[in-house]
Protein backbone atom coordinates (compact mmCIF):
# COMPACT_ATOMS: atom_id res chain seq x y z
CA UNK A 1 0.00 0.00 0.00
CA UNK A 2 1.20 3.49 -0.70
CA UNK A 3 -0.20 6.97 -0.39
CA UNK A 4 1.12 10.32 -1.51
CA UNK A 5 2.36 13.25 0.51
CA UNK A 6 2.49 16.55 -1.35
CA UNK A 7 5.38 18.86 -0.58
CA UNK A 8 6.04 22.12 -2.35
CA UNK A 9 8.05 25.30 -2.59
CA UNK A 10 7.23 28.54 -4.35
CA UNK A 11 8.96 31.59 -5.80
CA UNK A 12 7.80 34.72 -7.63
CA UNK A 13 7.30 32.87 -10.87
CA UNK A 14 5.85 29.48 -9.98
CA UNK A 15 4.87 26.99 -7.35
CA UNK A 16 6.08 23.41 -7.63
CA UNK A 17 4.66 20.29 -6.04
CA UNK A 18 6.73 17.12 -5.63
CA UNK A 19 4.93 13.84 -5.11
CA UNK A 20 6.49 11.46 -2.59
CA UNK A 21 5.19 7.91 -2.29
CA UNK A 22 4.95 6.62 1.28
CA UNK A 23 4.83 2.82 1.35
CA UNK A 24 3.42 0.72 4.19
CA UNK A 25 2.26 -2.89 4.22
CA UNK A 26 -1.11 -3.57 2.67
CA UNK A 27 -3.56 -3.66 5.55
CA UNK A 28 -1.45 -1.50 7.88
CA UNK A 29 -4.07 0.26 10.08
CA UNK A 30 -3.28 3.91 9.43
CA UNK A 31 -6.61 4.91 10.94
CA UNK A 32 -5.50 3.36 14.24
CA UNK A 33 -1.84 4.41 14.03
CA UNK A 34 -1.26 7.49 11.83
CA UNK A 35 2.29 8.29 10.76
CA UNK A 36 2.39 11.93 11.84
CA UNK A 37 3.85 14.36 9.26
CA UNK A 38 5.48 11.42 7.48
CA UNK A 39 8.19 12.08 4.88
CA UNK A 40 9.46 8.54 4.28
CA UNK A 41 8.74 5.05 5.61
CA UNK A 42 12.04 3.20 5.98
CA UNK A 43 10.55 -0.17 6.82
CA UNK A 44 7.34 -1.82 7.91
CA UNK A 45 6.79 -5.32 9.28
CA UNK A 46 4.19 -7.66 10.72
CA UNK A 47 4.80 -10.67 12.93
CA UNK A 48 2.66 -13.55 14.13
CA UNK A 49 3.55 -15.67 17.14
CA UNK A 50 2.16 -19.04 18.15
CA UNK A 51 1.89 -18.07 21.81
CA UNK A 52 -0.06 -15.11 23.16
CA UNK A 53 1.86 -14.52 26.40
CA UNK A 54 3.84 -11.54 25.11
CA UNK A 55 3.69 -7.95 26.37
CA UNK A 56 2.40 -6.67 23.02
CA UNK A 57 0.14 -9.66 22.44
CA UNK A 58 0.46 -12.44 19.93
CA UNK A 59 0.66 -10.45 16.70
CA UNK A 60 2.03 -6.98 16.03
CA UNK A 61 2.97 -4.33 13.47
CA UNK A 62 6.23 -2.40 13.48
CA UNK A 63 7.18 0.64 11.41
CA UNK A 64 10.08 3.06 11.12
CA UNK A 65 9.44 6.38 9.43
CA UNK A 66 10.86 9.88 9.13
CA UNK A 67 8.75 12.90 9.98
CA UNK A 68 9.03 16.61 9.27
CA UNK A 69 7.73 17.26 12.79
CA UNK A 70 10.13 17.94 15.67
CA UNK A 71 10.79 15.50 18.49
CA UNK A 72 8.68 17.63 20.80
CA UNK A 73 5.75 17.77 18.37
CA UNK A 74 5.90 14.02 17.80
CA UNK A 75 6.01 13.30 21.52
CA UNK A 76 2.93 15.44 22.15
CA UNK A 77 1.06 13.93 19.20
CA UNK A 78 1.59 10.29 20.12
CA UNK A 79 1.04 10.78 23.85
CA UNK A 80 -2.27 12.48 23.01
CA UNK A 81 -3.11 9.49 20.80
CA UNK A 82 -2.68 7.07 23.72
CA UNK A 83 -5.45 6.46 26.24
CA UNK A 84 -2.80 6.01 28.92
CA UNK A 85 1.00 6.07 29.25
CA UNK A 86 2.77 3.24 31.08
CA UNK A 87 5.32 5.22 33.07
CA UNK A 88 7.08 2.09 34.38
CA UNK A 89 7.70 0.84 30.83
CA UNK A 90 8.69 4.27 29.47
CA UNK A 91 12.25 5.59 29.29
CA UNK A 92 11.72 9.32 28.75
CA UNK A 93 9.46 11.76 26.91
CA UNK A 94 10.72 10.49 23.54
CA UNK A 95 10.66 6.75 24.30
CA UNK A 96 7.44 5.55 25.89
CA UNK A 97 4.76 2.88 25.97
CA UNK A 98 1.05 3.00 26.57
CA UNK A 99 -2.37 1.72 25.60
CA UNK A 100 -5.02 2.52 23.03
CA UNK A 101 -7.94 0.50 24.29
CA UNK A 102 -6.38 -2.89 25.03
CA UNK A 103 -3.67 -2.55 22.39
CA UNK A 104 -0.16 -1.84 23.65
CA UNK A 105 1.88 0.74 21.74
CA UNK A 106 5.59 1.58 21.87
CA UNK A 107 7.00 4.83 20.45
CA UNK A 108 10.65 5.82 20.11
CA UNK A 109 11.59 9.24 18.66
CA UNK A 110 15.17 10.17 17.81
CA UNK A 111 17.36 12.49 15.78
CA UNK A 112 19.79 9.62 15.20
CA UNK A 113 18.57 8.14 11.94
CA UNK A 114 20.17 7.42 8.58
CA UNK A 115 22.86 9.82 7.40
CA UNK A 116 20.50 11.01 4.66
CA UNK A 117 17.43 11.10 6.91
CA UNK A 118 14.74 13.48 5.71
CA UNK A 119 13.58 14.32 9.22
CA UNK A 120 13.05 12.99 12.73
CA UNK A 121 13.13 9.19 12.95
CA UNK A 122 10.21 7.42 14.65
CA UNK A 123 9.92 3.72 15.52
CA UNK A 124 6.44 2.50 16.37
CA UNK A 125 5.22 -0.97 17.32
CA UNK A 126 1.77 -2.04 18.42
CA UNK A 127 -0.16 -5.22 19.04
CA UNK A 128 -3.27 -6.09 17.07
CA UNK A 129 -6.60 -6.69 18.88
CA UNK A 130 -7.39 -10.23 20.05
CA UNK A 131 -10.20 -10.65 17.54
CA UNK A 132 -7.62 -10.23 14.77
CA UNK A 133 -5.09 -12.77 16.07
CA UNK A 134 -4.05 -15.03 13.18
CA UNK A 135 -2.82 -18.59 12.84
CA UNK A 136 -0.69 -17.72 9.82
CA UNK A 137 1.15 -14.59 8.75
CA UNK A 138 -0.97 -13.13 5.96
CA UNK A 139 2.13 -11.77 4.21
CA UNK A 140 3.71 -15.22 3.82
CA UNK A 141 1.71 -16.05 0.69
CA UNK A 142 4.85 -16.02 -1.48
CA UNK A 143 7.22 -17.50 1.11
CA UNK A 144 9.58 -19.94 -0.71
CA UNK A 145 9.44 -22.71 1.90
CA UNK A 146 11.66 -25.07 -0.08
CA UNK A 147 14.79 -22.89 0.31
CA UNK A 148 15.64 -23.53 3.99
CA UNK A 149 14.94 -26.72 5.92
CA UNK A 150 12.88 -25.98 9.02
CA UNK A 151 14.56 -28.60 11.21
CA UNK A 152 14.73 -29.51 14.91
CA UNK A 153 11.58 -27.65 15.90
CA UNK A 154 10.65 -27.65 19.57
CA UNK A 155 8.39 -24.65 20.29
CA UNK A 156 7.82 -20.86 20.22
CA UNK A 157 7.35 -20.04 16.58
CA UNK A 158 7.46 -16.46 15.31
CA UNK A 159 6.75 -15.58 11.68
CA UNK A 160 7.83 -12.09 10.63
CA UNK A 161 7.48 -10.35 7.26
CA UNK A 162 9.35 -7.10 6.60
CA UNK A 163 9.46 -4.70 3.67
CA UNK A 164 12.48 -2.42 3.81
CA UNK A 165 12.00 0.56 1.51
CA UNK A 166 15.38 2.05 2.38
CA UNK A 167 17.41 -1.01 1.39
CA UNK A 168 14.85 -2.12 -1.22
CA UNK A 169 14.26 -5.64 0.03
CA UNK A 170 11.63 -7.87 1.58
CA UNK A 171 12.43 -10.45 4.22
CA UNK A 172 10.70 -13.50 5.64
CA UNK A 173 11.88 -14.71 9.06
CA UNK A 174 10.93 -17.74 11.14
CA UNK A 175 12.25 -18.16 14.69
CA UNK A 176 11.78 -21.10 17.03
CA UNK A 177 13.31 -22.98 19.94
CA UNK A 178 15.21 -26.23 19.55
CA UNK A 179 16.55 -28.80 22.01
CA UNK A 180 18.85 -30.57 19.54
CA UNK A 181 22.56 -30.73 20.34
CA UNK A 182 24.59 -27.82 18.87
CA UNK A 183 26.92 -30.06 16.88
CA UNK A 184 23.95 -31.83 15.28
CA UNK A 185 22.30 -28.56 14.23
CA UNK A 186 25.51 -27.12 12.79
CA UNK A 187 26.36 -30.33 10.91
CA UNK A 188 22.84 -30.54 9.48
CA UNK A 189 22.83 -27.10 7.87
CA UNK A 190 26.44 -27.35 6.80
CA UNK A 191 25.77 -30.65 5.02
CA UNK A 192 22.64 -29.34 3.33
CA UNK A 193 23.90 -26.01 2.03
CA UNK A 194 27.71 -25.98 1.89
CA UNK A 195 27.51 -26.49 -1.88
CA UNK A 196 25.34 -23.42 -2.43
CA UNK A 197 26.55 -20.25 -4.10
CA UNK A 198 28.48 -17.87 -1.79
CA UNK A 199 28.04 -20.23 1.17
CA UNK A 200 29.71 -18.92 4.32
CA UNK A 201 29.89 -20.02 7.96
CA UNK A 202 30.64 -17.64 10.81
CA UNK A 203 31.02 -18.63 14.46
CA UNK A 204 31.05 -16.41 17.54
CA UNK A 205 30.64 -16.83 21.27
CA UNK A 206 26.86 -17.05 20.95
CA UNK A 207 26.44 -19.47 18.07
CA UNK A 208 26.81 -20.09 14.34
CA UNK A 209 25.55 -18.25 11.27
CA UNK A 210 25.19 -19.71 7.77
CA UNK A 211 24.60 -17.54 4.69
CA UNK A 212 24.27 -18.40 1.01
CA UNK A 213 22.54 -17.35 -2.21
CA UNK A 214 19.86 -19.38 -3.98
CA UNK A 215 18.84 -17.75 -7.25
CA UNK A 216 17.30 -14.36 -6.47
CA UNK A 217 17.17 -15.06 -2.74
CA UNK A 218 19.69 -14.48 0.05
CA UNK A 219 19.35 -17.16 2.73
CA UNK A 220 20.37 -16.93 6.35
CA UNK A 221 20.35 -19.39 9.26
CA UNK A 222 21.33 -18.25 12.74
CA UNK A 223 21.73 -20.83 15.51
CA UNK A 224 22.08 -19.39 19.01
CA UNK A 225 23.35 -21.69 21.74
CA UNK A 226 22.53 -20.45 25.25
CA UNK A 227 22.26 -21.92 28.73
CA UNK A 228 18.48 -21.52 28.91
CA UNK A 229 17.14 -21.62 25.34
CA UNK A 230 18.62 -22.61 21.98
CA UNK A 231 17.11 -20.72 19.05
CA UNK A 232 17.06 -21.07 15.28
CA UNK A 233 16.31 -18.08 13.06
CA UNK A 234 15.69 -18.71 9.36
CA UNK A 235 15.58 -15.67 7.07
CA UNK A 236 15.10 -15.24 3.33
CA UNK A 237 15.62 -11.91 1.55
CA UNK A 238 14.71 -10.75 -1.92
CA UNK A 239 14.96 -7.38 -3.64
CA UNK A 240 11.73 -5.41 -3.87
PDB file of C-alpha atoms in Angstrom:
ATOM      1  CA  UNK A   1       0.000   0.000   0.000  1.00  0.00           C
ATOM      2  CA  UNK A   2       1.200   3.492  -0.696  1.00  0.00           C
ATOM      3  CA  UNK A   3      -0.202   6.974  -0.387  1.00  0.00           C
ATOM      4  CA  UNK A   4       1.121  10.321  -1.506  1.00  0.00           C
ATOM      5  CA  UNK A   5       2.359  13.250   0.511  1.00  0.00           C
ATOM      6  CA  UNK A   6       2.488  16.549  -1.349  1.00  0.00           C
ATOM      7  CA  UNK A   7       5.378  18.860  -0.580  1.00  0.00           C
ATOM      8  CA  UNK A   8       6.036  22.122  -2.353  1.00  0.00           C
ATOM      9  CA  UNK A   9       8.051  25.302  -2.592  1.00  0.00           C
ATOM     10  CA  UNK A  10       7.231  28.535  -4.353  1.00  0.00           C
ATOM     11  CA  UNK A  11       8.961  31.590  -5.798  1.00  0.00           C
ATOM     12  CA  UNK A  12       7.799  34.719  -7.628  1.00  0.00           C
ATOM     13  CA  UNK A  13       7.298  32.872 -10.874  1.00  0.00           C
ATOM     14  CA  UNK A  14       5.851  29.484  -9.982  1.00  0.00           C
ATOM     15  CA  UNK A  15       4.872  26.988  -7.353  1.00  0.00           C
ATOM     16  CA  UNK A  16       6.080  23.412  -7.627  1.00  0.00           C
ATOM     17  CA  UNK A  17       4.661  20.285  -6.043  1.00  0.00           C
ATOM     18  CA  UNK A  18       6.729  17.122  -5.631  1.00  0.00           C
ATOM     19  CA  UNK A  19       4.931  13.844  -5.110  1.00  0.00           C
ATOM     20  CA  UNK A  20       6.487  11.464  -2.592  1.00  0.00           C
ATOM     21  CA  UNK A  21       5.186   7.914  -2.293  1.00  0.00           C
ATOM     22  CA  UNK A  22       4.946   6.622   1.279  1.00  0.00           C
ATOM     23  CA  UNK A  23       4.829   2.818   1.354  1.00  0.00           C
ATOM     24  CA  UNK A  24       3.422   0.719   4.189  1.00  0.00           C
ATOM     25  CA  UNK A  25       2.258  -2.892   4.225  1.00  0.00           C
ATOM     26  CA  UNK A  26      -1.109  -3.570   2.669  1.00  0.00           C
ATOM     27  CA  UNK A  27      -3.561  -3.662   5.551  1.00  0.00           C
ATOM     28  CA  UNK A  28      -1.454  -1.499   7.878  1.00  0.00           C
ATOM     29  CA  UNK A  29      -4.069   0.257  10.076  1.00  0.00           C
ATOM     30  CA  UNK A  30      -3.275   3.912   9.434  1.00  0.00           C
ATOM     31  CA  UNK A  31      -6.611   4.908  10.940  1.00  0.00           C
ATOM     32  CA  UNK A  32      -5.496   3.363  14.237  1.00  0.00           C
ATOM     33  CA  UNK A  33      -1.843   4.414  14.033  1.00  0.00           C
ATOM     34  CA  UNK A  34      -1.264   7.489  11.826  1.00  0.00           C
ATOM     35  CA  UNK A  35       2.288   8.292  10.764  1.00  0.00           C
ATOM     36  CA  UNK A  36       2.395  11.926  11.837  1.00  0.00           C
ATOM     37  CA  UNK A  37       3.845  14.356   9.261  1.00  0.00           C
ATOM     38  CA  UNK A  38       5.485  11.424   7.479  1.00  0.00           C
ATOM     39  CA  UNK A  39       8.191  12.080   4.877  1.00  0.00           C
ATOM     40  CA  UNK A  40       9.462   8.544   4.283  1.00  0.00           C
ATOM     41  CA  UNK A  41       8.740   5.048   5.608  1.00  0.00           C
ATOM     42  CA  UNK A  42      12.042   3.203   5.979  1.00  0.00           C
ATOM     43  CA  UNK A  43      10.546  -0.175   6.823  1.00  0.00           C
ATOM     44  CA  UNK A  44       7.339  -1.819   7.912  1.00  0.00           C
ATOM     45  CA  UNK A  45       6.791  -5.322   9.283  1.00  0.00           C
ATOM     46  CA  UNK A  46       4.191  -7.664  10.717  1.00  0.00           C
ATOM     47  CA  UNK A  47       4.803 -10.670  12.926  1.00  0.00           C
ATOM     48  CA  UNK A  48       2.657 -13.546  14.129  1.00  0.00           C
ATOM     49  CA  UNK A  49       3.549 -15.672  17.141  1.00  0.00           C
ATOM     50  CA  UNK A  50       2.161 -19.042  18.149  1.00  0.00           C
ATOM     51  CA  UNK A  51       1.895 -18.070  21.809  1.00  0.00           C
ATOM     52  CA  UNK A  52      -0.057 -15.105  23.160  1.00  0.00           C
ATOM     53  CA  UNK A  53       1.862 -14.523  26.396  1.00  0.00           C
ATOM     54  CA  UNK A  54       3.842 -11.535  25.114  1.00  0.00           C
ATOM     55  CA  UNK A  55       3.690  -7.947  26.372  1.00  0.00           C
ATOM     56  CA  UNK A  56       2.397  -6.672  23.018  1.00  0.00           C
ATOM     57  CA  UNK A  57       0.139  -9.658  22.442  1.00  0.00           C
ATOM     58  CA  UNK A  58       0.461 -12.445  19.929  1.00  0.00           C
ATOM     59  CA  UNK A  59       0.658 -10.453  16.697  1.00  0.00           C
ATOM     60  CA  UNK A  60       2.031  -6.981  16.034  1.00  0.00           C
ATOM     61  CA  UNK A  61       2.971  -4.332  13.473  1.00  0.00           C
ATOM     62  CA  UNK A  62       6.233  -2.402  13.482  1.00  0.00           C
ATOM     63  CA  UNK A  63       7.183   0.641  11.412  1.00  0.00           C
ATOM     64  CA  UNK A  64      10.084   3.058  11.122  1.00  0.00           C
ATOM     65  CA  UNK A  65       9.445   6.377   9.427  1.00  0.00           C
ATOM     66  CA  UNK A  66      10.864   9.880   9.128  1.00  0.00           C
ATOM     67  CA  UNK A  67       8.752  12.903   9.979  1.00  0.00           C
ATOM     68  CA  UNK A  68       9.031  16.611   9.267  1.00  0.00           C
ATOM     69  CA  UNK A  69       7.728  17.263  12.795  1.00  0.00           C
ATOM     70  CA  UNK A  70      10.126  17.941  15.667  1.00  0.00           C
ATOM     71  CA  UNK A  71      10.792  15.496  18.491  1.00  0.00           C
ATOM     72  CA  UNK A  72       8.682  17.629  20.799  1.00  0.00           C
ATOM     73  CA  UNK A  73       5.747  17.770  18.365  1.00  0.00           C
ATOM     74  CA  UNK A  74       5.896  14.022  17.799  1.00  0.00           C
ATOM     75  CA  UNK A  75       6.010  13.302  21.524  1.00  0.00           C
ATOM     76  CA  UNK A  76       2.933  15.440  22.151  1.00  0.00           C
ATOM     77  CA  UNK A  77       1.061  13.930  19.197  1.00  0.00           C
ATOM     78  CA  UNK A  78       1.590  10.286  20.122  1.00  0.00           C
ATOM     79  CA  UNK A  79       1.038  10.784  23.846  1.00  0.00           C
ATOM     80  CA  UNK A  80      -2.270  12.475  23.011  1.00  0.00           C
ATOM     81  CA  UNK A  81      -3.113   9.492  20.800  1.00  0.00           C
ATOM     82  CA  UNK A  82      -2.681   7.074  23.719  1.00  0.00           C
ATOM     83  CA  UNK A  83      -5.453   6.459  26.236  1.00  0.00           C
ATOM     84  CA  UNK A  84      -2.801   6.006  28.920  1.00  0.00           C
ATOM     85  CA  UNK A  85       0.999   6.074  29.252  1.00  0.00           C
ATOM     86  CA  UNK A  86       2.771   3.244  31.076  1.00  0.00           C
ATOM     87  CA  UNK A  87       5.317   5.217  33.074  1.00  0.00           C
ATOM     88  CA  UNK A  88       7.081   2.090  34.378  1.00  0.00           C
ATOM     89  CA  UNK A  89       7.697   0.836  30.830  1.00  0.00           C
ATOM     90  CA  UNK A  90       8.694   4.268  29.475  1.00  0.00           C
ATOM     91  CA  UNK A  91      12.251   5.592  29.288  1.00  0.00           C
ATOM     92  CA  UNK A  92      11.723   9.315  28.749  1.00  0.00           C
ATOM     93  CA  UNK A  93       9.456  11.758  26.908  1.00  0.00           C
ATOM     94  CA  UNK A  94      10.717  10.491  23.541  1.00  0.00           C
ATOM     95  CA  UNK A  95      10.658   6.753  24.303  1.00  0.00           C
ATOM     96  CA  UNK A  96       7.442   5.555  25.890  1.00  0.00           C
ATOM     97  CA  UNK A  97       4.763   2.883  25.969  1.00  0.00           C
ATOM     98  CA  UNK A  98       1.051   2.998  26.571  1.00  0.00           C
ATOM     99  CA  UNK A  99      -2.365   1.717  25.597  1.00  0.00           C
ATOM    100  CA  UNK A 100      -5.021   2.524  23.034  1.00  0.00           C
ATOM    101  CA  UNK A 101      -7.942   0.502  24.287  1.00  0.00           C
ATOM    102  CA  UNK A 102      -6.380  -2.893  25.032  1.00  0.00           C
ATOM    103  CA  UNK A 103      -3.670  -2.550  22.385  1.00  0.00           C
ATOM    104  CA  UNK A 104      -0.164  -1.837  23.652  1.00  0.00           C
ATOM    105  CA  UNK A 105       1.876   0.745  21.741  1.00  0.00           C
ATOM    106  CA  UNK A 106       5.591   1.580  21.869  1.00  0.00           C
ATOM    107  CA  UNK A 107       7.004   4.829  20.446  1.00  0.00           C
ATOM    108  CA  UNK A 108      10.651   5.823  20.107  1.00  0.00           C
ATOM    109  CA  UNK A 109      11.586   9.241  18.656  1.00  0.00           C
ATOM    110  CA  UNK A 110      15.167  10.165  17.813  1.00  0.00           C
ATOM    111  CA  UNK A 111      17.363  12.494  15.783  1.00  0.00           C
ATOM    112  CA  UNK A 112      19.790   9.618  15.196  1.00  0.00           C
ATOM    113  CA  UNK A 113      18.569   8.141  11.936  1.00  0.00           C
ATOM    114  CA  UNK A 114      20.172   7.423   8.581  1.00  0.00           C
ATOM    115  CA  UNK A 115      22.856   9.825   7.402  1.00  0.00           C
ATOM    116  CA  UNK A 116      20.504  11.014   4.658  1.00  0.00           C
ATOM    117  CA  UNK A 117      17.431  11.104   6.907  1.00  0.00           C
ATOM    118  CA  UNK A 118      14.737  13.482   5.708  1.00  0.00           C
ATOM    119  CA  UNK A 119      13.576  14.325   9.216  1.00  0.00           C
ATOM    120  CA  UNK A 120      13.052  12.990  12.730  1.00  0.00           C
ATOM    121  CA  UNK A 121      13.127   9.186  12.952  1.00  0.00           C
ATOM    122  CA  UNK A 122      10.214   7.417  14.650  1.00  0.00           C
ATOM    123  CA  UNK A 123       9.924   3.722  15.520  1.00  0.00           C
ATOM    124  CA  UNK A 124       6.445   2.497  16.375  1.00  0.00           C
ATOM    125  CA  UNK A 125       5.224  -0.973  17.325  1.00  0.00           C
ATOM    126  CA  UNK A 126       1.769  -2.045  18.421  1.00  0.00           C
ATOM    127  CA  UNK A 127      -0.156  -5.222  19.037  1.00  0.00           C
ATOM    128  CA  UNK A 128      -3.267  -6.089  17.066  1.00  0.00           C
ATOM    129  CA  UNK A 129      -6.598  -6.692  18.878  1.00  0.00           C
ATOM    130  CA  UNK A 130      -7.388 -10.227  20.049  1.00  0.00           C
ATOM    131  CA  UNK A 131     -10.199 -10.646  17.542  1.00  0.00           C
ATOM    132  CA  UNK A 132      -7.618 -10.228  14.768  1.00  0.00           C
ATOM    133  CA  UNK A 133      -5.091 -12.765  16.068  1.00  0.00           C
ATOM    134  CA  UNK A 134      -4.054 -15.030  13.182  1.00  0.00           C
ATOM    135  CA  UNK A 135      -2.823 -18.589  12.843  1.00  0.00           C
ATOM    136  CA  UNK A 136      -0.690 -17.724   9.820  1.00  0.00           C
ATOM    137  CA  UNK A 137       1.154 -14.588   8.753  1.00  0.00           C
ATOM    138  CA  UNK A 138      -0.967 -13.128   5.957  1.00  0.00           C
ATOM    139  CA  UNK A 139       2.133 -11.766   4.205  1.00  0.00           C
ATOM    140  CA  UNK A 140       3.707 -15.222   3.824  1.00  0.00           C
ATOM    141  CA  UNK A 141       1.706 -16.046   0.693  1.00  0.00           C
ATOM    142  CA  UNK A 142       4.847 -16.020  -1.476  1.00  0.00           C
ATOM    143  CA  UNK A 143       7.219 -17.498   1.108  1.00  0.00           C
ATOM    144  CA  UNK A 144       9.579 -19.941  -0.709  1.00  0.00           C
ATOM    145  CA  UNK A 145       9.436 -22.711   1.895  1.00  0.00           C
ATOM    146  CA  UNK A 146      11.662 -25.066  -0.080  1.00  0.00           C
ATOM    147  CA  UNK A 147      14.792 -22.888   0.310  1.00  0.00           C
ATOM    148  CA  UNK A 148      15.641 -23.530   3.988  1.00  0.00           C
ATOM    149  CA  UNK A 149      14.942 -26.719   5.917  1.00  0.00           C
ATOM    150  CA  UNK A 150      12.881 -25.979   9.024  1.00  0.00           C
ATOM    151  CA  UNK A 151      14.558 -28.602  11.212  1.00  0.00           C
ATOM    152  CA  UNK A 152      14.727 -29.515  14.912  1.00  0.00           C
ATOM    153  CA  UNK A 153      11.577 -27.646  15.902  1.00  0.00           C
ATOM    154  CA  UNK A 154      10.648 -27.646  19.574  1.00  0.00           C
ATOM    155  CA  UNK A 155       8.394 -24.646  20.288  1.00  0.00           C
ATOM    156  CA  UNK A 156       7.821 -20.861  20.222  1.00  0.00           C
ATOM    157  CA  UNK A 157       7.351 -20.042  16.582  1.00  0.00           C
ATOM    158  CA  UNK A 158       7.461 -16.455  15.310  1.00  0.00           C
ATOM    159  CA  UNK A 159       6.751 -15.580  11.681  1.00  0.00           C
ATOM    160  CA  UNK A 160       7.826 -12.089  10.626  1.00  0.00           C
ATOM    161  CA  UNK A 161       7.480 -10.355   7.263  1.00  0.00           C
ATOM    162  CA  UNK A 162       9.352  -7.101   6.598  1.00  0.00           C
ATOM    163  CA  UNK A 163       9.458  -4.701   3.674  1.00  0.00           C
ATOM    164  CA  UNK A 164      12.477  -2.416   3.808  1.00  0.00           C
ATOM    165  CA  UNK A 165      11.997   0.557   1.507  1.00  0.00           C
ATOM    166  CA  UNK A 166      15.379   2.051   2.381  1.00  0.00           C
ATOM    167  CA  UNK A 167      17.410  -1.008   1.393  1.00  0.00           C
ATOM    168  CA  UNK A 168      14.849  -2.116  -1.221  1.00  0.00           C
ATOM    169  CA  UNK A 169      14.258  -5.643   0.030  1.00  0.00           C
ATOM    170  CA  UNK A 170      11.633  -7.866   1.580  1.00  0.00           C
ATOM    171  CA  UNK A 171      12.428 -10.447   4.222  1.00  0.00           C
ATOM    172  CA  UNK A 172      10.696 -13.498   5.641  1.00  0.00           C
ATOM    173  CA  UNK A 173      11.882 -14.711   9.064  1.00  0.00           C
ATOM    174  CA  UNK A 174      10.929 -17.739  11.140  1.00  0.00           C
ATOM    175  CA  UNK A 175      12.255 -18.157  14.687  1.00  0.00           C
ATOM    176  CA  UNK A 176      11.778 -21.104  17.030  1.00  0.00           C
ATOM    177  CA  UNK A 177      13.315 -22.983  19.940  1.00  0.00           C
ATOM    178  CA  UNK A 178      15.210 -26.234  19.545  1.00  0.00           C
ATOM    179  CA  UNK A 179      16.547 -28.799  22.007  1.00  0.00           C
ATOM    180  CA  UNK A 180      18.846 -30.566  19.542  1.00  0.00           C
ATOM    181  CA  UNK A 181      22.560 -30.726  20.338  1.00  0.00           C
ATOM    182  CA  UNK A 182      24.586 -27.823  18.869  1.00  0.00           C
ATOM    183  CA  UNK A 183      26.921 -30.061  16.875  1.00  0.00           C
ATOM    184  CA  UNK A 184      23.947 -31.833  15.280  1.00  0.00           C
ATOM    185  CA  UNK A 185      22.297 -28.558  14.233  1.00  0.00           C
ATOM    186  CA  UNK A 186      25.512 -27.124  12.794  1.00  0.00           C
ATOM    187  CA  UNK A 187      26.360 -30.326  10.911  1.00  0.00           C
ATOM    188  CA  UNK A 188      22.839 -30.539   9.478  1.00  0.00           C
ATOM    189  CA  UNK A 189      22.829 -27.098   7.871  1.00  0.00           C
ATOM    190  CA  UNK A 190      26.444 -27.354   6.795  1.00  0.00           C
ATOM    191  CA  UNK A 191      25.775 -30.652   5.023  1.00  0.00           C
ATOM    192  CA  UNK A 192      22.637 -29.344   3.328  1.00  0.00           C
ATOM    193  CA  UNK A 193      23.899 -26.011   2.025  1.00  0.00           C
ATOM    194  CA  UNK A 194      27.709 -25.982   1.891  1.00  0.00           C
ATOM    195  CA  UNK A 195      27.514 -26.490  -1.878  1.00  0.00           C
ATOM    196  CA  UNK A 196      25.336 -23.419  -2.426  1.00  0.00           C
ATOM    197  CA  UNK A 197      26.554 -20.247  -4.103  1.00  0.00           C
ATOM    198  CA  UNK A 198      28.476 -17.872  -1.791  1.00  0.00           C
ATOM    199  CA  UNK A 199      28.043 -20.227   1.174  1.00  0.00           C
ATOM    200  CA  UNK A 200      29.710 -18.921   4.321  1.00  0.00           C
ATOM    201  CA  UNK A 201      29.888 -20.020   7.959  1.00  0.00           C
ATOM    202  CA  UNK A 202      30.639 -17.640  10.813  1.00  0.00           C
ATOM    203  CA  UNK A 203      31.025 -18.626  14.461  1.00  0.00           C
ATOM    204  CA  UNK A 204      31.048 -16.405  17.536  1.00  0.00           C
ATOM    205  CA  UNK A 205      30.638 -16.835  21.271  1.00  0.00           C
ATOM    206  CA  UNK A 206      26.862 -17.045  20.952  1.00  0.00           C
ATOM    207  CA  UNK A 207      26.443 -19.475  18.074  1.00  0.00           C
ATOM    208  CA  UNK A 208      26.814 -20.094  14.342  1.00  0.00           C
ATOM    209  CA  UNK A 209      25.552 -18.252  11.267  1.00  0.00           C
ATOM    210  CA  UNK A 210      25.188 -19.711   7.768  1.00  0.00           C
ATOM    211  CA  UNK A 211      24.603 -17.542   4.687  1.00  0.00           C
ATOM    212  CA  UNK A 212      24.271 -18.398   1.007  1.00  0.00           C
ATOM    213  CA  UNK A 213      22.540 -17.347  -2.208  1.00  0.00           C
ATOM    214  CA  UNK A 214      19.864 -19.378  -3.983  1.00  0.00           C
ATOM    215  CA  UNK A 215      18.842 -17.752  -7.254  1.00  0.00           C
ATOM    216  CA  UNK A 216      17.301 -14.361  -6.468  1.00  0.00           C
ATOM    217  CA  UNK A 217      17.168 -15.060  -2.735  1.00  0.00           C
ATOM    218  CA  UNK A 218      19.689 -14.485   0.049  1.00  0.00           C
ATOM    219  CA  UNK A 219      19.352 -17.158   2.726  1.00  0.00           C
ATOM    220  CA  UNK A 220      20.375 -16.926   6.354  1.00  0.00           C
ATOM    221  CA  UNK A 221      20.346 -19.390   9.264  1.00  0.00           C
ATOM    222  CA  UNK A 222      21.332 -18.254  12.738  1.00  0.00           C
ATOM    223  CA  UNK A 223      21.730 -20.834  15.506  1.00  0.00           C
ATOM    224  CA  UNK A 224      22.081 -19.385  19.008  1.00  0.00           C
ATOM    225  CA  UNK A 225      23.345 -21.685  21.740  1.00  0.00           C
ATOM    226  CA  UNK A 226      22.532 -20.448  25.249  1.00  0.00           C
ATOM    227  CA  UNK A 227      22.256 -21.917  28.728  1.00  0.00           C
ATOM    228  CA  UNK A 228      18.475 -21.522  28.911  1.00  0.00           C
ATOM    229  CA  UNK A 229      17.141 -21.617  25.337  1.00  0.00           C
ATOM    230  CA  UNK A 230      18.620 -22.612  21.981  1.00  0.00           C
ATOM    231  CA  UNK A 231      17.115 -20.723  19.052  1.00  0.00           C
ATOM    232  CA  UNK A 232      17.058 -21.073  15.278  1.00  0.00           C
ATOM    233  CA  UNK A 233      16.315 -18.084  13.060  1.00  0.00           C
ATOM    234  CA  UNK A 234      15.687 -18.709   9.361  1.00  0.00           C
ATOM    235  CA  UNK A 235      15.584 -15.665   7.071  1.00  0.00           C
ATOM    236  CA  UNK A 236      15.097 -15.237   3.332  1.00  0.00           C
ATOM    237  CA  UNK A 237      15.622 -11.909   1.555  1.00  0.00           C
ATOM    238  CA  UNK A 238      14.705 -10.747  -1.919  1.00  0.00           C
ATOM    239  CA  UNK A 239      14.958  -7.378  -3.641  1.00  0.00           C
ATOM    240  CA  UNK A 240      11.727  -5.407  -3.874  1.00  0.00           C
TER     241      UNK A 240
END
